[in-house]
Short mmCIF file of C-alpha atoms in Angstrom, two decimals:
data_model
loop_
_atom_site.label_atom_id
_atom_site.label_comp_id
_atom_site.label_asym_id
_atom_site.label_seq_id
_atom_site.Cartn_x
_atom_site.Cartn_y
_atom_site.Cartn_z
CA MET A 1 5.28 11.08 -39.45
CA ALA A 2 6.01 10.82 -35.97
CA LYS A 3 3.84 13.55 -33.72
CA HIS A 4 6.00 16.18 -32.06
CA VAL A 5 5.52 16.60 -28.33
CA VAL A 6 7.41 19.33 -26.23
CA ILE A 7 7.31 18.93 -22.53
CA ILE A 8 8.65 22.16 -21.06
CA GLY A 9 10.11 21.35 -17.45
CA GLY A 10 12.12 18.58 -16.37
CA GLY A 11 11.29 18.09 -12.62
CA ILE A 12 9.07 15.16 -11.67
CA THR A 13 5.76 16.01 -13.31
CA GLY A 14 7.36 16.49 -16.40
CA LEU A 15 9.26 13.50 -16.36
CA SER A 16 6.48 11.49 -15.37
CA ALA A 17 4.70 13.12 -18.38
CA ALA A 18 7.27 12.17 -20.82
CA PHE A 19 7.06 8.54 -19.50
CA TYR A 20 3.21 7.95 -19.74
CA LEU A 21 3.15 9.71 -23.06
CA LYS A 22 5.61 7.43 -24.38
CA GLN A 23 3.91 4.37 -23.38
CA ALA A 24 0.59 5.95 -24.31
CA MET A 25 1.49 6.65 -27.60
CA LYS A 26 2.73 3.02 -27.88
CA ALA A 27 0.10 1.20 -26.77
CA LYS A 28 -1.93 3.08 -29.94
CA GLU A 29 0.70 2.22 -32.19
CA THR A 30 1.22 6.06 -33.16
CA PRO A 31 5.06 7.27 -33.34
CA VAL A 32 5.87 9.75 -31.16
CA ARG A 33 9.23 12.35 -30.99
CA ILE A 34 9.44 13.72 -27.52
CA THR A 35 11.31 16.80 -26.37
CA VAL A 36 11.58 17.73 -22.32
CA LEU A 37 13.24 21.11 -22.15
CA GLU A 38 14.63 22.13 -18.49
CA LYS A 39 15.86 25.59 -17.79
CA GLY A 40 18.21 24.18 -15.03
CA ASP A 41 21.61 22.03 -15.54
CA SER A 42 19.71 19.19 -14.16
CA PHE A 43 16.35 16.92 -14.23
CA GLY A 44 14.20 16.05 -11.19
CA GLY A 45 13.06 19.63 -10.37
CA LYS A 46 13.15 19.82 -6.32
CA ILE A 47 14.17 16.41 -5.83
CA HIS A 48 18.56 16.42 -4.91
CA THR A 49 20.02 13.63 -3.36
CA LEU A 50 23.30 14.43 -1.54
CA LYS A 51 26.02 11.87 -0.73
CA LYS A 52 28.53 13.35 1.90
CA ASP A 53 31.13 11.78 4.21
CA GLY A 54 29.19 8.47 4.16
CA PHE A 55 25.44 10.39 4.74
CA ILE A 56 22.56 10.10 2.19
CA ILE A 57 20.81 14.04 2.54
CA GLU A 58 17.64 14.94 0.93
CA LYS A 59 18.05 18.71 -0.02
CA GLY A 60 14.52 18.97 -1.31
CA PRO A 61 11.65 16.59 -0.52
CA ASP A 62 12.86 13.70 1.97
CA SER A 63 10.15 11.08 1.10
CA PHE A 64 6.23 10.30 0.19
CA LEU A 65 3.29 9.20 1.34
CA ALA A 66 3.21 5.11 1.14
CA ARG A 67 -0.24 4.72 0.30
CA LYS A 68 -0.39 7.18 -2.58
CA MET A 69 -0.40 4.87 -5.64
CA PRO A 70 0.75 7.18 -8.16
CA ILE A 71 4.62 6.59 -7.08
CA ILE A 72 4.28 3.14 -6.16
CA ASP A 73 2.97 2.37 -9.64
CA LEU A 74 5.31 4.53 -11.44
CA THR A 75 8.12 2.30 -8.77
CA ARG A 76 7.13 -0.69 -10.33
CA GLU A 77 6.85 -0.06 -13.56
CA LEU A 78 10.70 1.19 -13.66
CA GLY A 79 11.62 -1.88 -11.92
CA LEU A 80 12.62 -0.03 -8.89
CA GLU A 81 10.60 -1.93 -6.10
CA ASP A 82 13.40 -3.63 -4.53
CA GLN A 83 14.84 -0.28 -3.68
CA LEU A 84 12.05 1.10 -1.75
CA VAL A 85 12.82 1.66 2.18
CA PRO A 86 10.33 1.90 4.96
CA MET A 87 10.83 3.86 7.92
CA ASN A 88 12.43 2.75 10.83
CA PRO A 89 9.86 0.63 12.57
CA ASP A 90 11.36 2.13 16.09
CA ALA A 91 10.80 5.74 15.18
CA ARG A 92 7.18 5.79 14.97
CA LYS A 93 6.96 8.39 17.89
CA THR A 94 6.31 11.59 16.68
CA TYR A 95 6.50 14.75 19.03
CA ILE A 96 4.43 18.44 18.96
CA LEU A 97 6.31 21.33 20.61
CA SER A 98 4.03 22.85 23.50
CA SER A 99 4.69 25.84 25.99
CA GLY A 100 8.20 25.26 25.18
CA LYS A 101 8.21 21.61 25.81
CA LEU A 102 7.76 18.10 23.48
CA HIS A 103 4.82 16.17 23.85
CA ARG A 104 4.50 12.63 22.37
CA MET A 105 1.47 13.33 19.72
CA PRO A 106 -1.18 10.67 20.76
CA GLN A 107 -1.63 7.31 19.07
CA GLY A 108 -4.10 6.80 16.82
CA LEU A 109 -4.13 10.01 15.15
CA MET A 110 -5.20 9.78 11.44
CA LEU A 111 -4.12 13.34 9.81
CA GLY A 112 -4.16 14.95 13.26
CA ILE A 113 -7.92 13.60 13.48
CA PRO A 114 -8.29 10.92 16.78
CA THR A 115 -9.23 7.56 16.35
CA GLU A 116 -8.27 5.77 19.54
CA VAL A 117 -9.88 7.35 22.92
CA GLY A 118 -7.71 6.06 25.26
CA PRO A 119 -4.37 8.01 23.97
CA PHE A 120 -6.49 10.92 22.95
CA MET A 121 -7.98 11.62 26.59
CA ARG A 122 -4.41 11.10 28.10
CA THR A 123 -2.56 13.69 25.89
CA GLY A 124 -0.94 16.85 27.70
CA LEU A 125 -1.36 18.52 24.68
CA LEU A 126 -4.76 19.55 25.04
CA SER A 127 -6.66 21.09 28.46
CA ILE A 128 -9.85 18.87 29.32
CA GLY A 129 -11.52 21.69 27.64
CA GLY A 130 -9.84 21.08 24.57
CA LYS A 131 -10.75 17.61 24.89
CA ALA A 132 -14.16 17.79 25.69
CA ARG A 133 -14.55 20.58 22.97
CA ALA A 134 -13.27 17.71 20.31
CA ALA A 135 -15.68 14.95 21.59
CA LEU A 136 -18.58 17.47 20.59
CA ASP A 137 -17.80 16.46 16.85
CA LEU A 138 -19.25 13.08 17.79
CA VAL A 139 -23.02 14.50 18.28
CA LEU A 140 -22.47 18.28 15.97
CA PRO A 141 -24.40 17.78 12.54
CA LYS A 142 -23.03 17.88 9.39
CA ARG A 143 -22.62 21.30 7.27
CA THR A 144 -25.27 21.44 4.37
CA SER A 145 -23.41 24.08 2.46
CA GLN A 146 -21.95 23.01 -0.63
CA GLU A 147 -19.35 25.91 -0.57
CA ASP A 148 -15.58 25.55 -0.25
CA GLU A 149 -14.26 26.49 3.09
CA SER A 150 -10.94 27.08 4.73
CA LEU A 151 -9.39 23.82 6.24
CA GLY A 152 -8.91 26.12 9.37
CA HIS A 153 -12.58 26.87 9.68
CA PHE A 154 -13.79 23.25 8.89
CA LEU A 155 -11.23 21.78 11.42
CA GLU A 156 -12.31 24.48 14.49
CA ARG A 157 -15.66 23.96 13.62
CA ARG A 158 -15.49 20.10 13.78
CA LEU A 159 -12.93 19.63 16.68
CA GLY A 160 -12.37 22.87 18.18
CA THR A 161 -9.46 25.87 18.22
CA GLU A 162 -7.18 23.66 20.57
CA VAL A 163 -7.07 20.42 18.45
CA LEU A 164 -6.63 22.97 15.32
CA GLY A 165 -3.94 24.89 16.66
CA ARG A 166 -1.79 22.48 18.68
CA ILE A 167 -2.11 19.40 16.63
CA ALA A 168 -3.84 20.03 12.94
CA GLU A 169 -2.28 23.12 12.08
CA PRO A 170 1.36 22.09 12.55
CA LEU A 171 0.64 18.64 10.79
CA LEU A 172 -1.35 19.74 7.97
CA ALA A 173 -0.86 23.39 7.40
CA GLY A 174 3.09 22.17 7.59
CA ILE A 175 2.72 20.09 4.23
CA TYR A 176 1.92 23.18 2.55
CA ALA A 177 4.04 25.82 4.96
CA GLY A 178 0.64 27.59 4.66
CA ASP A 179 -2.18 29.26 6.85
CA THR A 180 -5.11 26.88 7.62
CA TYR A 181 -7.54 29.88 7.67
CA LYS A 182 -6.76 30.71 3.99
CA LEU A 183 -6.12 26.72 2.66
CA SER A 184 -9.09 25.45 0.75
CA LEU A 185 -10.43 22.38 2.47
CA GLN A 186 -11.64 20.84 -0.95
CA ALA A 187 -8.47 21.82 -2.76
CA THR A 188 -6.30 20.19 -0.03
CA PHE A 189 -8.04 17.62 2.09
CA PRO A 190 -11.39 16.94 0.26
CA GLN A 191 -11.66 13.49 2.21
CA PHE A 192 -12.62 15.53 5.29
CA ARG A 193 -15.82 16.77 3.91
CA SER A 194 -16.61 13.58 2.10
CA ILE A 195 -16.07 11.83 5.83
CA GLU A 196 -18.37 14.65 7.25
CA GLN A 197 -20.78 14.25 4.37
CA LYS A 198 -21.26 10.37 4.95
CA HIS A 199 -20.39 9.84 8.33
CA ARG A 200 -21.47 13.31 9.94
CA SER A 201 -18.70 12.94 12.68
CA LEU A 202 -15.18 13.29 11.56
CA ILE A 203 -13.98 11.24 14.27
CA LEU A 204 -16.17 8.26 13.87
CA GLY A 205 -15.67 8.45 9.83
CA MET A 206 -11.87 8.22 10.36
CA MET A 207 -12.11 5.42 12.78
CA LYS A 208 -13.98 3.82 10.25
CA ASN A 209 -11.59 4.55 7.60
CA ARG A 210 -8.88 3.28 9.57
CA LYS A 211 -10.38 -0.41 9.66
CA SER A 212 -10.93 -0.68 6.30
CA GLY A 213 -7.45 0.35 5.54
CA GLY A 214 -6.21 -3.21 5.85
CA GLU A 215 -7.95 -4.28 2.20
CA GLU A 216 -6.28 -1.34 0.59
CA SER A 217 -2.38 -2.27 1.92
CA ARG A 218 -2.84 -5.71 0.12
CA THR A 219 -1.95 -3.88 -3.05
CA LEU A 220 1.12 -2.12 -1.85
CA PRO A 221 4.62 -3.40 -1.69
CA ASP A 222 6.03 -4.87 1.40
CA ALA A 223 8.12 -1.86 2.34
CA ALA A 224 4.87 -0.15 2.51
CA ARG A 225 2.28 -2.36 4.42
CA ASN A 226 3.59 -0.96 7.96
CA SER A 227 5.14 2.37 7.41
CA MET A 228 3.66 5.89 6.73
CA PHE A 229 6.32 7.17 4.27
CA LEU A 230 8.78 5.35 2.08
CA SER A 231 12.05 6.45 0.31
CA TYR A 232 14.80 4.47 -1.76
CA GLU A 233 17.75 2.87 -0.51
CA GLU A 234 20.05 5.69 -2.26
CA GLY A 235 17.62 8.56 -1.77
CA LEU A 236 14.70 10.08 -3.86
CA GLU A 237 17.04 10.72 -7.01
CA THR A 238 16.51 6.93 -7.67
CA ILE A 239 13.38 7.62 -9.41
CA VAL A 240 14.72 10.51 -11.32
CA HIS A 241 17.28 8.00 -12.53
CA GLY A 242 14.96 5.37 -13.23
CA LEU A 243 12.69 7.80 -15.27
CA LEU A 244 15.94 9.41 -17.33
CA ASP A 245 16.77 5.60 -17.86
CA ALA A 246 13.46 4.41 -19.38
CA LEU A 247 13.66 8.03 -21.37
CA ASP A 248 16.77 6.71 -23.40
CA ASP A 249 14.92 7.29 -26.96
CA VAL A 250 13.42 10.50 -25.43
CA HIS A 251 15.21 14.26 -26.58
CA LEU A 252 16.39 15.55 -22.96
CA VAL A 253 17.61 19.21 -23.28
CA THR A 254 19.02 20.83 -20.23
CA LYS A 255 19.78 24.88 -19.95
CA THR A 256 17.58 25.70 -21.97
CA GLY A 257 14.65 28.20 -21.55
CA VAL A 258 11.42 28.62 -23.25
CA SER A 259 9.99 32.55 -23.48
CA SER A 260 6.62 31.59 -25.15
CA VAL A 261 4.41 29.09 -26.70
CA ARG A 262 2.00 30.49 -29.17
CA LYS A 263 -0.37 28.94 -31.51
CA ALA A 264 0.73 28.27 -35.09
CA GLU A 265 -1.06 27.45 -38.64
CA GLU A 266 -0.68 24.06 -37.70
CA GLY A 267 0.04 22.87 -33.94
CA TYR A 268 2.23 25.49 -32.30
CA GLU A 269 5.94 27.11 -31.68
CA VAL A 270 7.78 26.67 -28.63
CA VAL A 271 9.91 30.05 -28.71
CA LEU A 272 13.31 29.33 -27.09
CA GLU A 273 14.83 32.01 -25.06
CA ASN A 274 17.80 31.59 -27.07
CA GLY A 275 15.38 32.55 -29.98
CA SER A 276 14.87 29.30 -32.01
CA VAL A 277 11.68 27.92 -32.63
CA GLU A 278 10.32 23.85 -31.94
CA GLN A 279 7.48 22.90 -33.93
CA ALA A 280 5.09 20.58 -31.84
CA ASP A 281 1.96 19.07 -32.29
CA GLY A 282 1.38 19.45 -28.40
CA VAL A 283 2.76 20.76 -25.82
CA ILE A 284 2.91 19.97 -21.97
CA VAL A 285 3.86 22.74 -19.49
CA ALA A 286 4.92 21.37 -15.94
CA LEU A 287 6.27 24.58 -14.51
CA PRO A 288 5.23 26.70 -11.35
CA GLY A 289 1.85 28.75 -11.83
CA TYR A 290 3.79 32.07 -12.39
CA GLY A 291 5.91 30.38 -14.90
CA ILE A 292 2.88 29.22 -16.77
CA ALA A 293 1.24 32.47 -16.80
CA LYS A 294 4.49 33.95 -18.39
CA LEU A 295 4.59 31.72 -21.28
CA LEU A 296 1.26 31.24 -21.90
CA GLY A 297 -0.75 34.59 -20.86
CA ASP A 298 -0.29 36.47 -23.95
CA GLU A 299 -2.15 33.88 -26.17
CA VAL A 300 -4.71 32.61 -23.48
CA ALA A 301 -5.60 36.11 -21.47
CA GLY A 302 -7.24 33.59 -18.68
CA VAL A 303 -4.10 31.70 -18.01
CA LYS A 304 -2.81 34.75 -16.54
CA GLU A 305 -5.13 33.99 -13.32
CA LEU A 306 -2.57 31.64 -12.32
CA ASP A 307 -0.45 34.62 -11.15
CA ARG A 308 -2.74 34.97 -8.76
CA ILE A 309 -1.55 31.91 -6.87
CA ASP A 310 0.86 32.99 -4.10
CA TYR A 311 3.76 30.84 -3.15
CA VAL A 312 5.85 30.69 0.27
CA SER A 313 9.56 30.40 0.32
CA VAL A 314 11.13 28.31 2.68
CA ALA A 315 14.35 26.30 3.38
CA ASN A 316 15.48 23.46 5.29
CA VAL A 317 19.11 23.21 7.52
CA ILE A 318 20.82 19.85 7.54
CA LEU A 319 22.60 19.37 10.57
CA ALA A 320 25.01 16.34 10.97
CA PHE A 321 26.29 15.21 14.67
CA ASP A 322 28.24 12.70 16.43
CA GLU A 323 25.66 10.53 18.32
CA LYS A 324 27.61 11.23 21.51
CA ASP A 325 26.49 15.05 21.22
CA ILE A 326 22.90 14.44 21.19
CA PRO A 327 22.07 14.61 25.11
CA LYS A 328 18.24 13.19 25.50
CA GLY A 329 18.88 10.48 22.38
CA LEU A 330 16.26 10.05 19.62
CA ASP A 331 13.28 7.62 19.71
CA GLY A 332 11.05 9.07 17.66
CA SER A 333 10.97 10.42 14.13
CA GLY A 334 11.03 13.80 15.28
CA PHE A 335 8.89 16.88 16.28
CA LEU A 336 6.82 19.55 14.85
CA VAL A 337 6.47 23.28 16.00
CA PRO A 338 2.82 24.70 15.92
CA ARG A 339 2.63 28.97 15.04
CA LYS A 340 1.51 29.94 18.19
CA GLU A 341 4.97 28.56 19.70
CA GLY A 342 6.44 31.55 17.96
CA ARG A 343 9.50 29.58 17.32
CA PHE A 344 12.17 29.88 14.05
CA ILE A 345 11.80 26.43 12.71
CA THR A 346 8.57 24.63 11.88
CA ALA A 347 9.76 21.26 12.30
CA CYS A 348 12.76 18.72 12.79
CA THR A 349 13.11 15.24 11.31
CA TRP A 350 15.40 12.96 13.19
CA THR A 351 16.15 11.93 9.72
CA SER A 352 19.22 9.41 10.61
CA LYS A 353 16.63 7.73 13.09
CA LYS A 354 13.69 8.05 10.76
CA TRP A 355 15.71 6.53 8.37
CA LEU A 356 18.57 4.14 9.07
CA HIS A 357 20.18 3.96 5.74
CA THR A 358 21.01 7.97 5.80
CA ALA A 359 23.76 8.19 8.22
CA PRO A 360 26.80 5.68 9.08
CA ALA A 361 27.17 4.16 12.55
CA GLY A 362 27.48 6.48 15.89
CA LYS A 363 26.39 9.46 13.60
CA VAL A 364 23.26 11.58 13.75
CA LEU A 365 21.52 13.63 10.97
CA LEU A 366 18.89 16.08 11.41
CA ARG A 367 16.87 18.26 9.16
CA CYS A 368 15.07 21.53 10.39
CA TYR A 369 12.60 23.19 8.25
CA VAL A 370 12.21 27.21 8.42
CA GLY A 371 9.69 29.46 6.76
CA ARG A 372 5.81 29.40 6.59
CA SER A 373 3.24 31.66 5.18
CA GLY A 374 3.12 35.11 7.27
CA ASP A 375 6.93 34.26 8.57
CA ASP A 376 9.74 34.81 5.92
CA ARG A 377 12.47 36.39 8.50
CA TRP A 378 15.06 33.59 7.29
CA GLN A 379 15.14 35.55 3.63
CA HIS A 380 16.77 38.40 5.41
CA MET A 381 19.20 36.48 7.07
CA SER A 382 22.57 35.36 6.34
CA GLU A 383 23.93 31.60 6.35
CA GLU A 384 25.63 32.54 9.30
CA GLU A 385 22.57 33.76 11.04
CA LEU A 386 20.34 31.07 9.73
CA ILE A 387 22.40 28.49 11.20
CA ARG A 388 22.62 30.21 14.27
CA ALA A 389 18.81 30.62 14.78
CA VAL A 390 18.17 26.84 13.82
CA ARG A 391 20.91 25.95 16.81
CA GLN A 392 19.33 28.27 19.33
CA ASP A 393 15.89 26.25 18.73
CA LEU A 394 17.83 22.85 19.04
CA LYS A 395 19.39 23.67 21.74
CA ASP A 396 16.43 25.12 23.65
CA MET A 397 14.25 22.19 22.46
CA MET A 398 16.62 19.03 22.50
CA GLY A 399 19.52 20.41 24.65
CA ILE A 400 21.99 20.23 21.82
CA SER A 401 24.99 22.67 22.38
CA SER A 402 27.69 21.24 20.26
CA GLU A 403 29.04 22.34 17.23
CA PRO A 404 27.80 20.51 14.05
CA LEU A 405 29.90 18.30 11.95
CA PHE A 406 28.69 20.00 9.15
CA THR A 407 25.45 21.98 8.06
CA GLU A 408 23.52 21.98 4.41
CA ILE A 409 21.16 24.76 3.21
CA THR A 410 18.49 24.54 0.66
CA GLU A 411 16.55 27.51 0.09
CA MET A 412 13.60 27.02 -1.61
CA LYS A 413 12.25 30.61 -3.12
CA ARG A 414 8.66 30.66 -4.12
CA SER A 415 8.50 26.79 -3.85
CA MET A 416 4.86 26.01 -1.89
CA PRO A 417 1.90 27.01 -3.63
CA GLN A 418 -0.95 27.99 -1.46
CA TYR A 419 -4.37 26.83 -2.17
CA PRO A 420 -6.77 29.26 -0.92
CA VAL A 421 -10.49 28.91 -0.65
CA GLY A 422 -12.16 28.61 -4.36
CA HIS A 423 -8.49 27.43 -5.56
CA LEU A 424 -10.35 24.55 -7.64
CA ASP A 425 -12.65 27.04 -9.36
CA LEU A 426 -9.92 28.76 -10.29
CA VAL A 427 -7.87 25.82 -11.96
CA ARG A 428 -11.29 25.14 -13.81
CA ARG A 429 -11.39 28.20 -15.56
CA VAL A 430 -7.79 28.35 -16.31
CA ARG A 431 -8.17 24.71 -18.21
CA GLN A 432 -11.10 25.97 -19.81
CA ALA A 433 -10.00 28.89 -21.50
CA LEU A 434 -6.44 26.89 -22.51
CA SER A 435 -8.65 24.13 -23.91
CA GLU A 436 -10.75 26.50 -26.05
CA ARG A 437 -7.71 28.65 -27.21
CA MET A 438 -4.70 25.72 -27.09
CA PRO A 439 -6.55 22.21 -26.96
CA LYS A 440 -3.42 20.27 -27.46
CA VAL A 441 -1.32 22.36 -24.54
CA LYS A 442 -1.72 20.90 -21.13
CA ILE A 443 -0.70 22.20 -17.96
CA ALA A 444 0.33 20.22 -14.80
CA GLY A 445 2.07 20.22 -11.42
CA ALA A 446 2.31 21.21 -7.93
CA ALA A 447 0.36 24.50 -8.73
CA PHE A 448 -2.96 22.46 -9.37
CA HIS A 449 -3.90 19.39 -7.57
CA GLY A 450 -1.55 18.63 -4.83
CA VAL A 451 2.38 19.25 -3.97
CA GLY A 452 3.82 15.82 -3.02
CA LEU A 453 5.61 13.68 -5.19
CA PRO A 454 2.67 11.16 -6.12
CA ASP A 455 0.40 14.09 -6.85
CA CYS A 456 2.78 15.21 -9.36
CA ILE A 457 3.30 12.24 -10.77
CA ARG A 458 -0.40 11.41 -10.82
CA GLN A 459 -1.23 14.72 -12.90
CA GLY A 460 1.96 13.96 -15.33
CA LYS A 461 0.50 10.72 -16.20
CA GLU A 462 -3.22 12.53 -16.63
CA VAL A 463 -2.37 15.23 -18.96
CA ALA A 464 -0.07 12.66 -20.99
CA ASN A 465 -3.00 10.45 -21.38
CA GLU A 466 -5.19 13.08 -22.04
CA LEU A 467 -2.85 14.57 -25.22
CA ALA A 468 -2.15 11.37 -26.32
CA GLY A 469 -5.95 10.73 -26.93
CA GLN A 470 -5.98 14.02 -28.90
CA LEU A 471 -2.72 12.97 -30.91
CA VAL A 472 -3.98 9.85 -32.49
#
């Protein structure tokens, strides 16, 4: 008899879990029947590529880090490597708003940490005192405590408040739409702590890591070797379609919600919202933390702890223009807006400059981000008010006053999980409680170990392989 596994959630984590579970069970020569249940009307989760008037528009995530191998490996396994596209090499500049003006981010920064002295000392983003304080990192001792600390306290301790507030905060906290003083160092950038422990100085350690990066690049596709980010020629939905094609013998079901998962005499019962029940030998739940808590909390009290994970709501506003209506032109990939600037938008990607395949000739595509921890103004605005506020910021920062050709708004309510200090301990407690009560029920997704597409793919693969080992 084939084992039956139900995967709840058809986003990138759930689809990746289905793909790798199918592979693992085949390798073990064990028959398996896989059902993927998705409450929405389509698969892919937050990934949504829109084709409009010759533009390729990402309404959800817009790219992924080129050096994160889980998504590179999956791309290769799906036969999609030839569809990868790198950033435009002429769009390497990134700007940061400071005192109302756009300043170029110093060359040689790695995750906001300086690795080249000259550009860092010449930048107008920092005062002389701020640069001198950052240089103290070269002589400061390493921290001896093994306890987790916030990302903000770590960077302030190593590099000072100016580097944190004017460079690192908009760059790193922006990934999570969070507050650096609340985000866990161990859960967000554990490599920083490892570098401090190994090299004492964060700057010296990042310099050494940069020099050794050449060896790592040999395993990357050609498109990834000189590009920090990657996408696909036809947009990020390429990988979703690739997964769905590879899952041709998997039962893929949309518009089907799940109300609970409970332990049965043999295996588990997945109770659907329509009242029907799926019998399963194993279950993978790939939902937000609060969704997992709702499904499993009655059976495993410890899983209710996932309700403690806070989620920030964000939105992005896409605007298309004629190139002639952009007065200053575009010579980079966009700009970041530090929290202290008090602006409405948190960042702006010059999409058509960063990704040459996304706009027709003579057209410009901009993507503006709004919302972050502690700032939910956009949620209390109409679409007209939201667009008006974004356009005002673009006018002030880029001098754009022309009417856009069109706009597209994507609202992502409760989409960005926050990893506070102690987050990894919470995840360990929840997983331990679940393994004791329901050992063949696995949980994965952005709530746990990374919010990017590669992180979600990695987690899907990990739980699939773990469950396959238990089912044989």
